[in-house]
Amino acid sequence: MKALTFLLAILITGSACQSQQKKQQPMTSNAQANPYYSRTDTEKLHITNAEWKKVLSPELYAVAREAATERPFTGKYWDADTKGTYYCAVCGNALFRSDAKFASSCGWPSFFEAVRAASVIYREDNSYGMHRTEVLCGRCESHLGHIFDDGPPPTHKRFCMNSVSLDFEPER
């Protein structure tokens, strides 16, 4: 009986420790299998799409590397209001803080500014007969979404992002 109690104590303690470790450093399953993912390294990445295809989920690859768009109101962050930081789901680059997030009712997570100027880069996008500005990760150049001039003060910008392109870490 003592041996069984001892084993149960080890299992419970081990589970608690594993749970605590996950809380301390949350990562998506893509990040765990991705050798290029880092939340501290800001050095520009030069990885081929063939290599990205090996480490990213098909859904993330389609949006991030082929500029697909998730359906509105289906992403996990479009209406989230938890405090924390949003990172590139492809490479871990810090992108947006929750205090720059606002309810735009467009169906995608919307922000009025990036964490820092180099977090994102921009490219002209004339696809589908529209003139838009594409927003890419400043580290890995993955597609995040688009930016529009109809956001709130102080920037009047709306970074309309795909949830699948984002990882989130809540404040502690």
mmCIF file with all atom_site columns, N, CA and C in Angstrom, residues 53-104:
data_model
loop_
_atom_site.group_PDB
_atom_site.id
_atom_site.type_symbol
_atom_site.label_atom_id
_atom_site.label_alt_id
_atom_site.label_comp_id
_atom_site.label_asym_id
_atom_site.label_entity_id
_atom_site.label_seq_id
_atom_site.pdbx_PDB_ins_code
_atom_site.Cartn_x
_atom_site.Cartn_y
_atom_site.Cartn_z
_atom_site.occupancy
_atom_site.B_iso_or_equiv
_atom_site.pdbx_formal_charge
_atom_site.auth_seq_id
_atom_site.auth_comp_id
_atom_site.auth_asym_id
_atom_site.auth_atom_id
_atom_site.pdbx_PDB_model_num
ATOM 1   N N  . LYS A 1 53  ? 8.060   24.315 -45.206 1.00 0.00 ? 53  LYS A N  1
ATOM 2   C CA . LYS A 1 53  ? 7.012   23.305 -45.404 1.00 0.00 ? 53  LYS A CA 1
ATOM 3   C C  . LYS A 1 53  ? 7.265   22.061 -44.551 1.00 0.00 ? 53  LYS A C  1
ATOM 4   N N  . LYS A 1 54  ? 8.520   21.772 -44.257 1.00 0.00 ? 54  LYS A N  1
ATOM 5   C CA . LYS A 1 54  ? 8.877   20.617 -43.434 1.00 0.00 ? 54  LYS A CA 1
ATOM 6   C C  . LYS A 1 54  ? 8.522   20.826 -41.957 1.00 0.00 ? 54  LYS A C  1
ATOM 7   N N  . VAL A 1 55  ? 8.526   22.080 -41.486 1.00 0.00 ? 55  VAL A N  1
ATOM 8   C CA . VAL A 1 55  ? 8.370   22.324 -40.047 1.00 0.00 ? 55  VAL A CA 1
ATOM 9   C C  . VAL A 1 55  ? 7.040   22.978 -39.649 1.00 0.00 ? 55  VAL A C  1
ATOM 10  N N  . LEU A 1 56  ? 6.282   23.488 -40.600 1.00 0.00 ? 56  LEU A N  1
ATOM 11  C CA . LEU A 1 56  ? 5.019   24.155 -40.278 1.00 0.00 ? 56  LEU A CA 1
ATOM 12  C C  . LEU A 1 56  ? 3.828   23.246 -40.567 1.00 0.00 ? 56  LEU A C  1
ATOM 13  N N  . SER A 1 57  ? 2.748   23.446 -39.834 1.00 0.00 ? 57  SER A N  1
ATOM 14  C CA . SER A 1 57  ? 1.514   22.713 -40.120 1.00 0.00 ? 57  SER A CA 1
ATOM 15  C C  . SER A 1 57  ? 1.007   23.167 -41.491 1.00 0.00 ? 57  SER A C  1
ATOM 16  N N  . PRO A 1 58  ? 0.237   22.335 -42.179 1.00 0.00 ? 58  PRO A N  1
ATOM 17  C CA . PRO A 1 58  ? -0.295  22.744 -43.496 1.00 0.00 ? 58  PRO A CA 1
ATOM 18  C C  . PRO A 1 58  ? -1.108  24.032 -43.435 1.00 0.00 ? 58  PRO A C  1
ATOM 19  N N  . GLU A 1 59  ? -1.918  24.213 -42.385 1.00 0.00 ? 59  GLU A N  1
ATOM 20  C CA . GLU A 1 59  ? -2.733  25.424 -42.257 1.00 0.00 ? 59  GLU A CA 1
ATOM 21  C C  . GLU A 1 59  ? -1.854  26.668 -42.084 1.00 0.00 ? 59  GLU A C  1
ATOM 22  N N  . LEU A 1 60  ? -0.859  26.582 -41.207 1.00 0.00 ? 60  LEU A N  1
ATOM 23  C CA . LEU A 1 60  ? 0.041   27.715 -40.989 1.00 0.00 ? 60  LEU A CA 1
ATOM 24  C C  . LEU A 1 60  ? 0.870   27.988 -42.239 1.00 0.00 ? 60  LEU A C  1
ATOM 25  N N  . TYR A 1 61  ? 1.352   26.953 -42.892 1.00 0.00 ? 61  TYR A N  1
ATOM 26  C CA . TYR A 1 61  ? 2.132   27.135 -44.114 1.00 0.00 ? 61  TYR A CA 1
ATOM 27  C C  . TYR A 1 61  ? 1.301   27.862 -45.180 1.00 0.00 ? 61  TYR A C  1
ATOM 28  N N  . ALA A 1 62  ? 0.057   27.461 -45.372 1.00 0.00 ? 62  ALA A N  1
ATOM 29  C CA . ALA A 1 62  ? -0.803  28.078 -46.390 1.00 0.00 ? 62  ALA A CA 1
ATOM 30  C C  . ALA A 1 62  ? -0.974  29.573 -46.147 1.00 0.00 ? 62  ALA A C  1
ATOM 31  N N  . VAL A 1 63  ? -1.204  29.956 -44.896 1.00 0.00 ? 63  VAL A N  1
ATOM 32  C CA . VAL A 1 63  ? -1.393  31.380 -44.590 1.00 0.00 ? 63  VAL A CA 1
ATOM 33  C C  . VAL A 1 63  ? -0.061  32.119 -44.587 1.00 0.00 ? 63  VAL A C  1
ATOM 34  N N  . ALA A 1 64  ? 0.916   31.608 -43.850 1.00 0.00 ? 64  ALA A N  1
ATOM 35  C CA . ALA A 1 64  ? 2.180   32.323 -43.647 1.00 0.00 ? 64  ALA A CA 1
ATOM 36  C C  . ALA A 1 64  ? 3.069   32.367 -44.877 1.00 0.00 ? 64  ALA A C  1
ATOM 37  N N  . ARG A 1 65  ? 3.118   31.308 -45.632 1.00 0.00 ? 65  ARG A N  1
ATOM 38  C CA . ARG A 1 65  ? 4.065   31.258 -46.755 1.00 0.00 ? 65  ARG A CA 1
ATOM 39  C C  . ARG A 1 65  ? 3.391   31.411 -48.123 1.00 0.00 ? 65  ARG A C  1
ATOM 40  N N  . GLU A 1 66  ? 2.068   31.156 -48.198 1.00 0.00 ? 66  GLU A N  1
ATOM 41  C CA . GLU A 1 66  ? 1.360   31.285 -49.470 1.00 0.00 ? 66  GLU A CA 1
ATOM 42  C C  . GLU A 1 66  ? 0.313   32.388 -49.452 1.00 0.00 ? 66  GLU A C  1
ATOM 43  N N  . ALA A 1 67  ? 0.269   33.174 -48.372 1.00 0.00 ? 67  ALA A N  1
ATOM 44  C CA . ALA A 1 67  ? -0.627  34.329 -48.215 1.00 0.00 ? 67  ALA A CA 1
ATOM 45  C C  . ALA A 1 67  ? -2.105  33.971 -48.304 1.00 0.00 ? 67  ALA A C  1
ATOM 46  N N  . ALA A 1 68  ? -2.461  32.774 -47.838 1.00 0.00 ? 68  ALA A N  1
ATOM 47  C CA . ALA A 1 68  ? -3.877  32.425 -47.728 1.00 0.00 ? 68  ALA A CA 1
ATOM 48  C C  . ALA A 1 68  ? -4.474  33.242 -46.582 1.00 0.00 ? 68  ALA A C  1
ATOM 49  N N  . THR A 1 69  ? -5.789  33.223 -46.457 1.00 0.00 ? 69  THR A N  1
ATOM 50  C CA . THR A 1 69  ? -6.465  33.950 -45.388 1.00 0.00 ? 69  THR A CA 1
ATOM 51  C C  . THR A 1 69  ? -7.439  33.011 -44.691 1.00 0.00 ? 69  THR A C  1
ATOM 52  N N  . GLU A 1 70  ? -7.410  33.022 -43.352 1.00 0.00 ? 70  GLU A N  1
ATOM 53  C CA . GLU A 1 70  ? -8.389  32.219 -42.637 1.00 0.00 ? 70  GLU A CA 1
ATOM 54  C C  . GLU A 1 70  ? -9.753  32.893 -42.735 1.00 0.00 ? 70  GLU A C  1
ATOM 55  N N  . ARG A 1 71  ? -10.809 32.111 -42.607 1.00 0.00 ? 71  ARG A N  1
ATOM 56  C CA . ARG A 1 71  ? -12.158 32.666 -42.677 1.00 0.00 ? 71  ARG A CA 1
ATOM 57  C C  . ARG A 1 71  ? -12.397 33.599 -41.494 1.00 0.00 ? 71  ARG A C  1
ATOM 58  N N  . PRO A 1 72  ? -13.135 34.687 -41.700 1.00 0.00 ? 72  PRO A N  1
ATOM 59  C CA . PRO A 1 72  ? -13.409 35.606 -40.587 1.00 0.00 ? 72  PRO A CA 1
ATOM 60  C C  . PRO A 1 72  ? -14.211 34.918 -39.485 1.00 0.00 ? 72  PRO A C  1
ATOM 61  N N  . PHE A 1 73  ? -14.006 35.370 -38.272 1.00 0.00 ? 73  PHE A N  1
ATOM 62  C CA . PHE A 1 73  ? -14.704 34.900 -37.072 1.00 0.00 ? 73  PHE A CA 1
ATOM 63  C C  . PHE A 1 73  ? -14.421 33.438 -36.734 1.00 0.00 ? 73  PHE A C  1
ATOM 64  N N  . THR A 1 74  ? -13.343 32.868 -37.282 1.00 0.00 ? 74  THR A N  1
ATOM 65  C CA . THR A 1 74  ? -13.009 31.468 -36.988 1.00 0.00 ? 74  THR A CA 1
ATOM 66  C C  . THR A 1 74  ? -11.687 31.325 -36.246 1.00 0.00 ? 74  THR A C  1
ATOM 67  N N  . GLY A 1 75  ? -10.828 32.315 -36.286 1.00 0.00 ? 75  GLY A N  1
ATOM 68  C CA . GLY A 1 75  ? -9.528  32.238 -35.620 1.00 0.00 ? 75  GLY A CA 1
ATOM 69  C C  . GLY A 1 75  ? -9.654  32.358 -34.114 1.00 0.00 ? 75  GLY A C  1
ATOM 70  N N  . LYS A 1 76  ? -8.686  31.787 -33.405 1.00 0.00 ? 76  LYS A N  1
ATOM 71  C CA . LYS A 1 76  ? -8.778  31.751 -31.947 1.00 0.00 ? 76  LYS A CA 1
ATOM 72  C C  . LYS A 1 76  ? -8.553  33.089 -31.264 1.00 0.00 ? 76  LYS A C  1
ATOM 73  N N  . TYR A 1 77  ? -8.047  34.099 -31.967 1.00 0.00 ? 77  TYR A N  1
ATOM 74  C CA . TYR A 1 77  ? -7.761  35.380 -31.317 1.00 0.00 ? 77  TYR A CA 1
ATOM 75  C C  . TYR A 1 77  ? -8.646  36.535 -31.776 1.00 0.00 ? 77  TYR A C  1
ATOM 76  N N  . TRP A 1 78  ? -9.569  36.325 -32.677 1.00 0.00 ? 78  TRP A N  1
ATOM 77  C CA . TRP A 1 78  ? -10.306 37.460 -33.239 1.00 0.00 ? 78  TRP A CA 1
ATOM 78  C C  . TRP A 1 78  ? -11.056 38.245 -32.172 1.00 0.00 ? 78  TRP A C  1
ATOM 79  N N  . ASP A 1 79  ? -11.564 37.582 -31.135 1.00 0.00 ? 79  ASP A N  1
ATOM 80  C CA . ASP A 1 79  ? -12.289 38.308 -30.089 1.00 0.00 ? 79  ASP A CA 1
ATOM 81  C C  . ASP A 1 79  ? -11.679 38.113 -28.697 1.00 0.00 ? 79  ASP A C  1
ATOM 82  N N  . ALA A 1 80  ? -10.435 37.650 -28.648 1.00 0.00 ? 80  ALA A N  1
ATOM 83  C CA . ALA A 1 80  ? -9.754  37.441 -27.365 1.00 0.00 ? 80  ALA A CA 1
ATOM 84  C C  . ALA A 1 80  ? -9.429  38.776 -26.714 1.00 0.00 ? 80  ALA A C  1
ATOM 85  N N  . ASP A 1 81  ? -9.533  38.832 -25.391 1.00 0.00 ? 81  ASP A N  1
ATOM 86  C CA . ASP A 1 81  ? -9.214  40.076 -24.687 1.00 0.00 ? 81  ASP A CA 1
ATOM 87  C C  . ASP A 1 81  ? -8.264  39.866 -23.512 1.00 0.00 ? 81  ASP A C  1
ATOM 88  N N  . THR A 1 82  ? -7.559  38.750 -23.492 1.00 0.00 ? 82  THR A N  1
ATOM 89  C CA . THR A 1 82  ? -6.578  38.466 -22.450 1.00 0.00 ? 82  THR A CA 1
ATOM 90  C C  . THR A 1 82  ? -5.346  39.346 -22.652 1.00 0.00 ? 82  THR A C  1
ATOM 91  N N  . LYS A 1 83  ? -4.778  39.830 -21.563 1.00 0.00 ? 83  LYS A N  1
ATOM 92  C CA . LYS A 1 83  ? -3.578  40.661 -21.621 1.00 0.00 ? 83  LYS A CA 1
ATOM 93  C C  . LYS A 1 83  ? -2.351  39.797 -21.884 1.00 0.00 ? 83  LYS A C  1
ATOM 94  N N  . GLY A 1 84  ? -1.484  40.299 -22.766 1.00 0.00 ? 84  GLY A N  1
ATOM 95  C CA . GLY A 1 84  ? -0.261  39.568 -23.076 1.00 0.00 ? 84  GLY A CA 1
ATOM 96  C C  . GLY A 1 84  ? 0.364   40.039 -24.373 1.00 0.00 ? 84  GLY A C  1
ATOM 97  N N  . THR A 1 85  ? 1.201   39.197 -24.967 1.00 0.00 ? 85  THR A N  1
ATOM 98  C CA . THR A 1 85  ? 1.949   39.543 -26.178 1.00 0.00 ? 85  THR A CA 1
ATOM 99  C C  . THR A 1 85  ? 1.688   38.513 -27.265 1.00 0.00 ? 85  THR A C  1
ATOM 100 N N  . TYR A 1 86  ? 1.555   39.006 -28.498 1.00 0.00 ? 86  TYR A N  1
ATOM 101 C CA . TYR A 1 86  ? 1.362   38.159 -29.670 1.00 0.00 ? 86  TYR A CA 1
ATOM 102 C C  . TYR A 1 86  ? 2.690   38.045 -30.420 1.00 0.00 ? 86  TYR A C  1
ATOM 103 N N  . TYR A 1 87  ? 3.026   36.828 -30.815 1.00 0.00 ? 87  TYR A N  1
ATOM 104 C CA . TYR A 1 87  ? 4.279   36.519 -31.509 1.00 0.00 ? 87  TYR A CA 1
ATOM 105 C C  . TYR A 1 87  ? 3.980   35.902 -32.863 1.00 0.00 ? 87  TYR A C  1
ATOM 106 N N  . CYS A 1 88  ? 4.944   35.945 -33.772 1.00 0.00 ? 88  CYS A N  1
ATOM 107 C CA . CYS A 1 88  ? 4.831   35.257 -35.054 1.00 0.00 ? 88  CYS A CA 1
ATOM 108 C C  . CYS A 1 88  ? 4.809   33.760 -34.777 1.00 0.00 ? 88  CYS A C  1
ATOM 109 N N  . ALA A 1 89  ? 3.799   33.061 -35.272 1.00 0.00 ? 89  ALA A N  1
ATOM 110 C CA . ALA A 1 89  ? 3.682   31.616 -35.062 1.00 0.00 ? 89  ALA A CA 1
ATOM 111 C C  . ALA A 1 89  ? 4.737   30.848 -35.846 1.00 0.00 ? 89  ALA A C  1
ATOM 112 N N  . VAL A 1 90  ? 5.350   31.479 -36.829 1.00 0.00 ? 90  VAL A N  1
ATOM 113 C CA . VAL A 1 90  ? 6.370   30.817 -37.644 1.00 0.00 ? 90  VAL A CA 1
ATOM 114 C C  . VAL A 1 90  ? 7.739   30.892 -36.985 1.00 0.00 ? 90  VAL A C  1
ATOM 115 N N  . CYS A 1 91  ? 8.133   32.089 -36.504 1.00 0.00 ? 91  CYS A N  1
ATOM 116 C CA . CYS A 1 91  ? 9.509   32.257 -36.010 1.00 0.00 ? 91  CYS A CA 1
ATOM 117 C C  . CYS A 1 91  ? 9.632   32.746 -34.567 1.00 0.00 ? 91  CYS A C  1
ATOM 118 N N  . GLY A 1 92  ? 8.528   33.155 -33.922 1.00 0.00 ? 92  GLY A N  1
ATOM 119 C CA . GLY A 1 92  ? 8.588   33.608 -32.538 1.00 0.00 ? 92  GLY A CA 1
ATOM 120 C C  . GLY A 1 92  ? 8.855   35.086 -32.346 1.00 0.00 ? 92  GLY A C  1
ATOM 121 N N  . ASN A 1 93  ? 8.955   35.855 -33.421 1.00 0.00 ? 93  ASN A N  1
ATOM 122 C CA . ASN A 1 93  ? 9.212   37.291 -33.341 1.00 0.00 ? 93  ASN A CA 1
ATOM 123 C C  . ASN A 1 93  ? 8.053   38.003 -32.627 1.00 0.00 ? 93  ASN A C  1
ATOM 124 N N  . ALA A 1 94  ? 8.357   38.886 -31.672 1.00 0.00 ? 94  ALA A N  1
ATOM 125 C CA . ALA A 1 94  ? 7.323   39.663 -30.987 1.00 0.00 ? 94  ALA A CA 1
ATOM 126 C C  . ALA A 1 94  ? 6.683   40.629 -31.978 1.00 0.00 ? 94  ALA A C  1
ATOM 127 N N  . LEU A 1 95  ? 5.350   40.636 -32.026 1.00 0.00 ? 95  LEU A N  1
ATOM 128 C CA . LEU A 1 95  ? 4.629   41.440 -33.010 1.00 0.00 ? 95  LEU A CA 1
ATOM 129 C C  . LEU A 1 95  ? 3.730   42.511 -32.400 1.00 0.00 ? 95  LEU A C  1
ATOM 130 N N  . PHE A 1 96  ? 2.833   42.122 -31.498 1.00 0.00 ? 96  PHE A N  1
ATOM 131 C CA . PHE A 1 96  ? 1.823   43.043 -30.966 1.00 0.00 ? 96  PHE A CA 1
ATOM 132 C C  . PHE A 1 96  ? 1.592   42.778 -29.489 1.00 0.00 ? 96  PHE A C  1
ATOM 133 N N  . ARG A 1 97  ? 1.207   43.836 -28.765 1.00 0.00 ? 97  ARG A N  1
ATOM 134 C CA . ARG A 1 97  ? 0.787   43.696 -27.374 1.00 0.00 ? 97  ARG A CA 1
ATOM 135 C C  . ARG A 1 97  ? -0.730  43.795 -27.321 1.00 0.00 ? 97  ARG A C  1
ATOM 136 N N  . SER A 1 98  ? -1.297  43.140 -26.342 1.00 0.00 ? 98  SER A N  1
ATOM 137 C CA . SER A 1 98  ? -2.754  43.155 -26.214 1.00 0.00 ? 98  SER A CA 1
ATOM 138 C C  . SER A 1 98  ? -3.309  44.560 -25.963 1.00 0.00 ? 98  SER A C  1
ATOM 139 N N  . ASP A 1 99  ? -2.497  45.462 -25.376 1.00 0.00 ? 99  ASP A N  1
ATOM 140 C CA . ASP A 1 99  ? -3.013  46.816 -25.149 1.00 0.00 ? 99  ASP A CA 1
ATOM 141 C C  . ASP A 1 99  ? -3.122  47.627 -26.443 1.00 0.00 ? 99  ASP A C  1
ATOM 142 N N  . ALA A 1 100 ? -2.636  47.084 -27.565 1.00 0.00 ? 100 ALA A N  1
ATOM 143 C CA . ALA A 1 100 ? -2.817  47.717 -28.880 1.00 0.00 ? 100 ALA A CA 1
ATOM 144 C C  . ALA A 1 100 ? -3.901  46.998 -29.688 1.00 0.00 ? 100 ALA A C  1
ATOM 145 N N  . LYS A 1 101 ? -4.561  46.012 -29.074 1.00 0.00 ? 101 LYS A N  1
ATOM 146 C CA . LYS A 1 101 ? -5.621  45.251 -29.745 1.00 0.00 ? 101 LYS A CA 1
ATOM 147 C C  . LYS A 1 101 ? -6.952  45.968 -29.529 1.00 0.00 ? 101 LYS A C  1
ATOM 148 N N  . PHE A 1 102 ? -7.797  45.950 -30.529 1.00 0.00 ? 102 PHE A N  1
ATOM 149 C CA . PHE A 1 102 ? -9.113  46.567 -30.389 1.00 0.00 ? 102 PHE A CA 1
ATOM 150 C C  . PHE A 1 102 ? -10.156 45.745 -31.137 1.00 0.00 ? 102 PHE A C  1
ATOM 151 N N  . ALA A 1 103 ? -11.412 45.925 -30.747 1.00 0.00 ? 103 ALA A N  1
ATOM 152 C CA . ALA A 1 103 ? -12.522 45.206 -31.377 1.00 0.00 ? 103 ALA A CA 1
ATOM 153 C C  . ALA A 1 103 ? -12.922 45.949 -32.646 1.00 0.00 ? 103 ALA A C  1
ATOM 154 N N  . SER A 1 104 ? -12.526 45.404 -33.783 1.00 0.00 ? 104 SER A N  1
ATOM 155 C CA . SER A 1 104 ? -12.850 46.055 -35.053 1.00 0.00 ? 104 SER A CA 1
ATOM 156 C C  . SER A 1 104 ? -14.074 45.447 -35.716 1.00 0.00 ? 104 SER A C  1
#
